[in-house]
Amino acid sequence: MNANAWAVLILNYVVDGETLMWSLVYDEGAVCLGCRDILLISYTLLFCFFSMGNNTSSNRELLDAGAVKLVEEAISHNCVVIFSKTSCPFCTMAKNVFSDLNVAYTVIELDMQENGNQLQAVLHQMTGDRTVPRVFVNGTCIGGGTDTRKLHQQGKLLPLVRQCAASYEH
């Protein structure tokens, strides 16, 4: 970019409430940032709206700062975090995998939280998926219930957990 170039971080919010996307817009192009980048910079950047074409900023909303903070803190302060809903069988599947391995985990039941919809919107933004469960090990989303079970069956889940536990010991 040249000296006169500009950049702004925006949040595109589709009116139906289903699609959220973080973007770093510069000059005439756009680059989407990954969830890891957003996690690291969300505390330090102000989120601005940039009006493009026929879109109006009145149809856009920012994610709830409290929800973002809760999700980020849960992920950064715990080796294993499961964002779940109490009636979801795939959520139960993920919890059972960790229970069977005698691995401690933190669970946040979205349907029991006053701001559960906002928490789910944050998770959707971070991971690209709106479904539950969203399972994080060592700060990284490993997917949902089926993904968790598959990693365990492949012998890959326990090493991830042990790596995380070792990093918390230091």
JSON list of N, CA and C in Angstrom, two decimals, residues 37-98:
[
{"chain": "A", "resi": 37, "resn": "ASP", "atom": "N", "xyz": [-6.61, -14.11, 14.14]},
{"chain": "A", "resi": 37, "resn": "ASP", "atom": "CA", "xyz": [-6.29, -12.70, 14.04]},
{"chain": "A", "resi": 37, "resn": "ASP", "atom": "C", "xyz": [-7.30, -11.85, 14.80]},
{"chain": "A", "resi": 38, "resn": "ILE", "atom": "N", "xyz": [-8.57, -12.16, 14.62]},
{"chain": "A", "resi": 38, "resn": "ILE", "atom": "CA", "xyz": [-9.62, -11.40, 15.30]},
{"chain": "A", "resi": 38, "resn": "ILE", "atom": "C", "xyz": [-9.48, -11.54, 16.80]},
{"chain": "A", "resi": 39, "resn": "LEU", "atom": "N", "xyz": [-9.20, -12.76, 17.28]},
{"chain": "A", "resi": 39, "resn": "LEU", "atom": "CA", "xyz": [-9.05, -12.98, 18.70]},
{"chain": "A", "resi": 39, "resn": "LEU", "atom": "C", "xyz": [-7.93, -12.13, 19.27]},
{"chain": "A", "resi": 40, "resn": "LEU", "atom": "N", "xyz": [-6.84, -11.99, 18.54]},
{"chain": "A", "resi": 40, "resn": "LEU", "atom": "CA", "xyz": [-5.69, -11.25, 19.03]},
{"chain": "A", "resi": 40, "resn": "LEU", "atom": "C", "xyz": [-5.86, -9.74, 18.93]},
{"chain": "A", "resi": 41, "resn": "ILE", "atom": "N", "xyz": [-6.60, -9.26, 17.95]},
{"chain": "A", "resi": 41, "resn": "ILE", "atom": "CA", "xyz": [-6.67, -7.81, 17.78]},
{"chain": "A", "resi": 41, "resn": "ILE", "atom": "C", "xyz": [-7.96, -7.19, 18.26]},
{"chain": "A", "resi": 42, "resn": "SER", "atom": "N", "xyz": [-8.93, -8.00, 18.65]},
{"chain": "A", "resi": 42, "resn": "SER", "atom": "CA", "xyz": [-10.23, -7.43, 18.98]},
{"chain": "A", "resi": 42, "resn": "SER", "atom": "C", "xyz": [-10.19, -6.50, 20.18]},
{"chain": "A", "resi": 43, "resn": "TYR", "atom": "N", "xyz": [-9.26, -6.69, 21.08]},
{"chain": "A", "resi": 43, "resn": "TYR", "atom": "CA", "xyz": [-9.15, -5.80, 22.23]},
{"chain": "A", "resi": 43, "resn": "TYR", "atom": "C", "xyz": [-8.55, -4.46, 21.87]},
{"chain": "A", "resi": 44, "resn": "THR", "atom": "N", "xyz": [-7.82, -4.40, 20.78]},
{"chain": "A", "resi": 44, "resn": "THR", "atom": "CA", "xyz": [-7.06, -3.18, 20.49]},
{"chain": "A", "resi": 44, "resn": "THR", "atom": "C", "xyz": [-7.63, -2.33, 19.36]},
{"chain": "A", "resi": 45, "resn": "LEU", "atom": "N", "xyz": [-8.55, -2.86, 18.58]},
{"chain": "A", "resi": 45, "resn": "LEU", "atom": "CA", "xyz": [-9.08, -2.10, 17.46]},
{"chain": "A", "resi": 45, "resn": "LEU", "atom": "C", "xyz": [-10.51, -1.67, 17.72]},
{"chain": "A", "resi": 46, "resn": "LEU", "atom": "N", "xyz": [-10.84, -0.50, 17.24]},
{"chain": "A", "resi": 46, "resn": "LEU", "atom": "CA", "xyz": [-12.24, -0.07, 17.22]},
{"chain": "A", "resi": 46, "resn": "LEU", "atom": "C", "xyz": [-12.85, -0.60, 15.94]},
{"chain": "A", "resi": 47, "resn": "PHE", "atom": "N", "xyz": [-14.06, -1.10, 16.04]},
{"chain": "A", "resi": 47, "resn": "PHE", "atom": "CA", "xyz": [-14.71, -1.63, 14.85]},
{"chain": "A", "resi": 47, "resn": "PHE", "atom": "C", "xyz": [-15.53, -0.51, 14.22]},
{"chain": "A", "resi": 48, "resn": "CYS", "atom": "N", "xyz": [-15.21, -0.24, 12.98]},
{"chain": "A", "resi": 48, "resn": "CYS", "atom": "CA", "xyz": [-15.86, 0.85, 12.26]},
{"chain": "A", "resi": 48, "resn": "CYS", "atom": "C", "xyz": [-16.74, 0.26, 11.18]},
{"chain": "A", "resi": 49, "resn": "PHE", "atom": "N", "xyz": [-17.76, 1.00, 10.82]},
{"chain": "A", "resi": 49, "resn": "PHE", "atom": "CA", "xyz": [-18.59, 0.59, 9.70]},
{"chain": "A", "resi": 49, "resn": "PHE", "atom": "C", "xyz": [-18.18, 1.38, 8.47]},
{"chain": "A", "resi": 50, "resn": "PHE", "atom": "N", "xyz": [-18.16, 0.70, 7.35]},
{"chain": "A", "resi": 50, "resn": "PHE", "atom": "CA", "xyz": [-17.81, 1.33, 6.11]},
{"chain": "A", "resi": 50, "resn": "PHE", "atom": "C", "xyz": [-18.95, 1.06, 5.15]},
{"chain": "A", "resi": 51, "resn": "SER", "atom": "N", "xyz": [-19.62, 2.10, 4.69]},
{"chain": "A", "resi": 51, "resn": "SER", "atom": "CA", "xyz": [-20.78, 1.95, 3.82]},
{"chain": "A", "resi": 51, "resn": "SER", "atom": "C", "xyz": [-20.30, 1.67, 2.39]},
{"chain": "A", "resi": 52, "resn": "MET", "atom": "N", "xyz": [-20.82, 0.58, 1.83]},
{"chain": "A", "resi": 52, "resn": "MET", "atom": "CA", "xyz": [-20.44, 0.21, 0.47]},
{"chain": "A", "resi": 52, "resn": "MET", "atom": "C", "xyz": [-21.70, 0.05, -0.36]},
{"chain": "A", "resi": 53, "resn": "GLY", "atom": "N", "xyz": [-21.78, 0.67, -1.51]},
{"chain": "A", "resi": 53, "resn": "GLY", "atom": "CA", "xyz": [-22.91, 0.51, -2.42]},
{"chain": "A", "resi": 53, "resn": "GLY", "atom": "C", "xyz": [-24.21, 0.89, -1.76]},
{"chain": "A", "resi": 54, "resn": "ASN", "atom": "N", "xyz": [-25.22, -0.02, -1.83]},
{"chain": "A", "resi": 54, "resn": "ASN", "atom": "CA", "xyz": [-26.54, 0.27, -1.31]},
{"chain": "A", "resi": 54, "resn": "ASN", "atom": "C", "xyz": [-26.71, -0.14, 0.14]},
{"chain": "A", "resi": 55, "resn": "ASN", "atom": "N", "xyz": [-25.69, -0.71, 0.76]},
{"chain": "A", "resi": 55, "resn": "ASN", "atom": "CA", "xyz": [-25.79, -1.10, 2.16]},
{"chain": "A", "resi": 55, "resn": "ASN", "atom": "C", "xyz": [-25.87, 0.14, 3.03]},
{"chain": "A", "resi": 56, "resn": "THR", "atom": "N", "xyz": [-26.66, 0.09, 4.08]},
{"chain": "A", "resi": 56, "resn": "THR", "atom": "CA", "xyz": [-26.73, 1.20, 5.01]},
{"chain": "A", "resi": 56, "resn": "THR", "atom": "C", "xyz": [-26.31, 0.75, 6.38]},
{"chain": "A", "resi": 57, "resn": "SER", "atom": "N", "xyz": [-25.64, 1.62, 7.09]},
{"chain": "A", "resi": 57, "resn": "SER", "atom": "CA", "xyz": [-25.14, 1.25, 8.41]},
{"chain": "A", "resi": 57, "resn": "SER", "atom": "C", "xyz": [-26.27, 1.03, 9.40]},
{"chain": "A", "resi": 58, "resn": "SER", "atom": "N", "xyz": [-27.50, 1.52, 9.11]},
{"chain": "A", "resi": 58, "resn": "SER", "atom": "CA", "xyz": [-28.60, 1.31, 10.03]},
{"chain": "A", "resi": 58, "resn": "SER", "atom": "C", "xyz": [-29.00, -0.16, 10.12]},
{"chain": "A", "resi": 59, "resn": "ASN", "atom": "N", "xyz": [-28.63, -0.97, 9.13]},
{"chain": "A", "resi": 59, "resn": "ASN", "atom": "CA", "xyz": [-28.96, -2.39, 9.14]},
{"chain": "A", "resi": 59, "resn": "ASN", "atom": "C", "xyz": [-27.84, -3.24, 9.74]},
{"chain": "A", "resi": 60, "resn": "ARG", "atom": "N", "xyz": [-26.81, -2.61, 10.28]},
{"chain": "A", "resi": 60, "resn": "ARG", "atom": "CA", "xyz": [-25.67, -3.33, 10.83]},
{"chain": "A", "resi": 60, "resn": "ARG", "atom": "C", "xyz": [-25.62, -3.18, 12.34]},
{"chain": "A", "resi": 61, "resn": "GLU", "atom": "N", "xyz": [-25.12, -4.19, 12.99]},
{"chain": "A", "resi": 61, "resn": "GLU", "atom": "CA", "xyz": [-24.99, -4.15, 14.43]},
{"chain": "A", "resi": 61, "resn": "GLU", "atom": "C", "xyz": [-23.62, -4.67, 14.83]},
{"chain": "A", "resi": 62, "resn": "LEU", "atom": "N", "xyz": [-23.08, -4.15, 15.88]},
{"chain": "A", "resi": 62, "resn": "LEU", "atom": "CA", "xyz": [-21.83, -4.68, 16.42]},
{"chain": "A", "resi": 62, "resn": "LEU", "atom": "C", "xyz": [-22.14, -5.84, 17.34]},
{"chain": "A", "resi": 63, "resn": "LEU", "atom": "N", "xyz": [-21.24, -6.75, 17.43]},
{"chain": "A", "resi": 63, "resn": "LEU", "atom": "CA", "xyz": [-21.39, -7.83, 18.40]},
{"chain": "A", "resi": 63, "resn": "LEU", "atom": "C", "xyz": [-21.28, -7.24, 19.79]},
{"chain": "A", "resi": 64, "resn": "ASP", "atom": "N", "xyz": [-21.99, -7.83, 20.71]},
{"chain": "A", "resi": 64, "resn": "ASP", "atom": "CA", "xyz": [-21.97, -7.39, 22.10]},
{"chain": "A", "resi": 64, "resn": "ASP", "atom": "C", "xyz": [-20.57, -7.57, 22.68]},
{"chain": "A", "resi": 65, "resn": "ALA", "atom": "N", "xyz": [-19.99, -6.48, 23.18]},
{"chain": "A", "resi": 65, "resn": "ALA", "atom": "CA", "xyz": [-18.62, -6.52, 23.70]},
{"chain": "A", "resi": 65, "resn": "ALA", "atom": "C", "xyz": [-18.50, -7.49, 24.87]},
{"chain": "A", "resi": 66, "resn": "GLY", "atom": "N", "xyz": [-19.53, -7.58, 25.69]},
{"chain": "A", "resi": 66, "resn": "GLY", "atom": "CA", "xyz": [-19.50, -8.51, 26.82]},
{"chain": "A", "resi": 66, "resn": "GLY", "atom": "C", "xyz": [-19.46, -9.95, 26.36]},
{"chain": "A", "resi": 67, "resn": "ALA", "atom": "N", "xyz": [-20.19, -10.25, 25.30]},
{"chain": "A", "resi": 67, "resn": "ALA", "atom": "CA", "xyz": [-20.20, -11.61, 24.75]},
{"chain": "A", "resi": 67, "resn": "ALA", "atom": "C", "xyz": [-18.84, -11.96, 24.16]},
{"chain": "A", "resi": 68, "resn": "VAL", "atom": "N", "xyz": [-18.26, -11.02, 23.43]},
{"chain": "A", "resi": 68, "resn": "VAL", "atom": "CA", "xyz": [-16.93, -11.23, 22.86]},
{"chain": "A", "resi": 68, "resn": "VAL", "atom": "C", "xyz": [-15.92, -11.51, 23.97]},
{"chain": "A", "resi": 69, "resn": "LYS", "atom": "N", "xyz": [-15.97, -10.69, 25.01]},
{"chain": "A", "resi": 69, "resn": "LYS", "atom": "CA", "xyz": [-15.03, -10.84, 26.13]},
{"chain": "A", "resi": 69, "resn": "LYS", "atom": "C", "xyz": [-15.21, -12.19, 26.82]},
{"chain": "A", "resi": 70, "resn": "LEU", "atom": "N", "xyz": [-16.46, -12.59, 27.07]},
{"chain": "A", "resi": 70, "resn": "LEU", "atom": "CA", "xyz": [-16.71, -13.86, 27.74]},
{"chain": "A", "resi": 70, "resn": "LEU", "atom": "C", "xyz": [-16.15, -15.02, 26.92]},
{"chain": "A", "resi": 71, "resn": "VAL", "atom": "N", "xyz": [-16.41, -15.03, 25.63]},
{"chain": "A", "resi": 71, "resn": "VAL", "atom": "CA", "xyz": [-15.92, -16.11, 24.76]},
{"chain": "A", "resi": 71, "resn": "VAL", "atom": "C", "xyz": [-14.39, -16.13, 24.74]},
{"chain": "A", "resi": 72, "resn": "GLU", "atom": "N", "xyz": [-13.79, -14.96, 24.53]},
{"chain": "A", "resi": 72, "resn": "GLU", "atom": "CA", "xyz": [-12.32, -14.89, 24.45]},
{"chain": "A", "resi": 72, "resn": "GLU", "atom": "C", "xyz": [-11.67, -15.32, 25.76]},
{"chain": "A", "resi": 73, "resn": "GLU", "atom": "N", "xyz": [-12.22, -14.87, 26.88]},
{"chain": "A", "resi": 73, "resn": "GLU", "atom": "CA", "xyz": [-11.64, -15.24, 28.18]},
{"chain": "A", "resi": 73, "resn": "GLU", "atom": "C", "xyz": [-11.82, -16.72, 28.47]},
{"chain": "A", "resi": 74, "resn": "ALA", "atom": "N", "xyz": [-12.97, -17.27, 28.14]},
{"chain": "A", "resi": 74, "resn": "ALA", "atom": "CA", "xyz": [-13.18, -18.71, 28.37]},
{"chain": "A", "resi": 74, "resn": "ALA", "atom": "C", "xyz": [-12.17, -19.53, 27.57]},
{"chain": "A", "resi": 75, "resn": "ILE", "atom": "N", "xyz": [-11.97, -19.14, 26.32]},
{"chain": "A", "resi": 75, "resn": "ILE", "atom": "CA", "xyz": [-11.04, -19.88, 25.46]},
{"chain": "A", "resi": 75, "resn": "ILE", "atom": "C", "xyz": [-9.60, -19.72, 25.92]},
{"chain": "A", "resi": 76, "resn": "SER", "atom": "N", "xyz": [-9.23, -18.51, 26.32]},
{"chain": "A", "resi": 76, "resn": "SER", "atom": "CA", "xyz": [-7.83, -18.27, 26.68]},
{"chain": "A", "resi": 76, "resn": "SER", "atom": "C", "xyz": [-7.46, -18.76, 28.08]},
{"chain": "A", "resi": 77, "resn": "HIS", "atom": "N", "xyz": [-8.44, -18.97, 28.95]},
{"chain": "A", "resi": 77, "resn": "HIS", "atom": "CA", "xyz": [-8.15, -19.36, 30.33]},
{"chain": "A", "resi": 77, "resn": "HIS", "atom": "C", "xyz": [-8.41, -20.83, 30.62]},
{"chain": "A", "resi": 78, "resn": "ASN", "atom": "N", "xyz": [-8.83, -21.61, 29.63]},
{"chain": "A", "resi": 78, "resn": "ASN", "atom": "CA", "xyz": [-9.16, -23.02, 29.85]},
{"chain": "A", "resi": 78, "resn": "ASN", "atom": "C", "xyz": [-8.59, -23.87, 28.73]},
{"chain": "A", "resi": 79, "resn": "CYS", "atom": "N", "xyz": [-8.09, -25.04, 29.10]},
{"chain": "A", "resi": 79, "resn": "CYS", "atom": "CA", "xyz": [-7.56, -25.96, 28.08]},
{"chain": "A", "resi": 79, "resn": "CYS", "atom": "C", "xyz": [-8.65, -26.44, 27.14]},
{"chain": "A", "resi": 80, "resn": "VAL", "atom": "N", "xyz": [-9.78, -26.83, 27.71]},
{"chain": "A", "resi": 80, "resn": "VAL", "atom": "CA", "xyz": [-10.88, -27.36, 26.90]},
{"chain": "A", "resi": 80, "resn": "VAL", "atom": "C", "xyz": [-12.15, -26.59, 27.25]},
{"chain": "A", "resi": 81, "resn": "VAL", "atom": "N", "xyz": [-12.78, -26.03, 26.23]},
{"chain": "A", "resi": 81, "resn": "VAL", "atom": "CA", "xyz": [-14.04, -25.32, 26.40]},
{"chain": "A", "resi": 81, "resn": "VAL", "atom": "C", "xyz": [-15.03, -25.86, 25.38]},
{"chain": "A", "resi": 82, "resn": "ILE", "atom": "N", "xyz": [-16.22, -26.16, 25.87]},
{"chain": "A", "resi": 82, "resn": "ILE", "atom": "CA", "xyz": [-17.30, -26.61, 24.99]},
{"chain": "A", "resi": 82, "resn": "ILE", "atom": "C", "xyz": [-18.45, -25.61, 25.10]},
{"chain": "A", "resi": 83, "resn": "PHE", "atom": "N", "xyz": [-18.77, -24.97, 23.99]},
{"chain": "A", "resi": 83, "resn": "PHE", "atom": "CA", "xyz": [-19.94, -24.11, 23.91]},
{"chain": "A", "resi": 83, "resn": "PHE", "atom": "C", "xyz": [-21.07, -25.00, 23.42]},
{"chain": "A", "resi": 84, "resn": "SER", "atom": "N", "xyz": [-22.10, -25.13, 24.22]},
{"chain": "A", "resi": 84, "resn": "SER", "atom": "CA", "xyz": [-23.07, -26.20, 24.07]},
{"chain": "A", "resi": 84, "resn": "SER", "atom": "C", "xyz": [-24.49, -25.68, 24.24]},
{"chain": "A", "resi": 85, "resn": "LYS", "atom": "N", "xyz": [-25.45, -26.54, 23.98]},
{"chain": "A", "resi": 85, "resn": "LYS", "atom": "CA", "xyz": [-26.85, -26.33, 24.35]},
{"chain": "A", "resi": 85, "resn": "LYS", "atom": "C", "xyz": [-27.32, -27.61, 25.03]},
{"chain": "A", "resi": 86, "resn": "THR", "atom": "N", "xyz": [-28.13, -27.44, 26.07]},
{"chain": "A", "resi": 86, "resn": "THR", "atom": "CA", "xyz": [-28.50, -28.57, 26.92]},
{"chain": "A", "resi": 86, "resn": "THR", "atom": "C", "xyz": [-29.26, -29.67, 26.20]},
{"chain": "A", "resi": 87, "resn": "SER", "atom": "N", "xyz": [-29.99, -29.34, 25.15]},
{"chain": "A", "resi": 87, "resn": "SER", "atom": "CA", "xyz": [-30.81, -30.34, 24.46]},
{"chain": "A", "resi": 87, "resn": "SER", "atom": "C", "xyz": [-30.14, -30.93, 23.22]},
{"chain": "A", "resi": 88, "resn": "CYS", "atom": "N", "xyz": [-28.89, -30.58, 22.98]},
{"chain": "A", "resi": 88, "resn": "CYS", "atom": "CA", "xyz": [-28.20, -30.98, 21.75]},
{"chain": "A", "resi": 88, "resn": "CYS", "atom": "C", "xyz": [-27.47, -32.32, 21.92]},
{"chain": "A", "resi": 89, "resn": "PRO", "atom": "N", "xyz": [-27.84, -33.34, 21.14]},
{"chain": "A", "resi": 89, "resn": "PRO", "atom": "CA", "xyz": [-27.17, -34.64, 21.26]},
{"chain": "A", "resi": 89, "resn": "PRO", "atom": "C", "xyz": [-25.69, -34.61, 20.83]},
{"chain": "A", "resi": 90, "resn": "PHE", "atom": "N", "xyz": [-25.33, -33.75, 19.89]},
{"chain": "A", "resi": 90, "resn": "PHE", "atom": "CA", "xyz": [-23.94, -33.64, 19.47]},
{"chain": "A", "resi": 90, "resn": "PHE", "atom": "C", "xyz": [-23.09, -33.00, 20.56]},
{"chain": "A", "resi": 91, "resn": "CYS", "atom": "N", "xyz": [-23.71, -32.10, 21.33]},
{"chain": "A", "resi": 91, "resn": "CYS", "atom": "CA", "xyz": [-23.04, -31.49, 22.48]},
{"chain": "A", "resi": 91, "resn": "CYS", "atom": "C", "xyz": [-22.76, -32.55, 23.54]},
{"chain": "A", "resi": 92, "resn": "THR", "atom": "N", "xyz": [-23.76, -33.40, 23.78]},
{"chain": "A", "resi": 92, "resn": "THR", "atom": "CA", "xyz": [-23.59, -34.50, 24.74]},
{"chain": "A", "resi": 92, "resn": "THR", "atom": "C", "xyz": [-22.49, -35.43, 24.27]},
{"chain": "A", "resi": 93, "resn": "MET", "atom": "N", "xyz": [-22.43, -35.68, 22.97]},
{"chain": "A", "resi": 93, "resn": "MET", "atom": "CA", "xyz": [-21.38, -36.53, 22.40]},
{"chain": "A", "resi": 93, "resn": "MET", "atom": "C", "xyz": [-19.99, -35.96, 22.72]},
{"chain": "A", "resi": 94, "resn": "ALA", "atom": "N", "xyz": [-19.81, -34.67, 22.50]},
{"chain": "A", "resi": 94, "resn": "ALA", "atom": "CA", "xyz": [-18.51, -34.04, 22.76]},
{"chain": "A", "resi": 94, "resn": "ALA", "atom": "C", "xyz": [-18.16, -34.10, 24.24]},
{"chain": "A", "resi": 95, "resn": "LYS", "atom": "N", "xyz": [-19.11, -33.80, 25.10]},
{"chain": "A", "resi": 95, "resn": "LYS", "atom": "CA", "xyz": [-18.86, -33.85, 26.55]},
{"chain": "A", "resi": 95, "resn": "LYS", "atom": "C", "xyz": [-18.51, -35.27, 26.98]},
{"chain": "A", "resi": 96, "resn": "ASN", "atom": "N", "xyz": [-19.19, -36.26, 26.43]},
{"chain": "A", "resi": 96, "resn": "ASN", "atom": "CA", "xyz": [-18.92, -37.65, 26.79]},
{"chain": "A", "resi": 96, "resn": "ASN", "atom": "C", "xyz": [-17.51, -38.09, 26.39]},
{"chain": "A", "resi": 97, "resn": "VAL", "atom": "N", "xyz": [-17.03, -37.60, 25.27]},
{"chain": "A", "resi": 97, "resn": "VAL", "atom": "CA", "xyz": [-15.66, -37.95, 24.84]},
{"chain": "A", "resi": 97, "resn": "VAL", "atom": "C", "xyz": [-14.67, -37.50, 25.91]},
{"chain": "A", "resi": 98, "resn": "PHE", "atom": "N", "xyz": [-14.79, -36.26, 26.35]},
{"chain": "A", "resi": 98, "resn": "PHE", "atom": "CA", "xyz": [-13.86, -35.74, 27.36]},
{"chain": "A", "resi": 98, "resn": "PHE", "atom": "C", "xyz": [-14.07, -36.41, 28.72]}
]
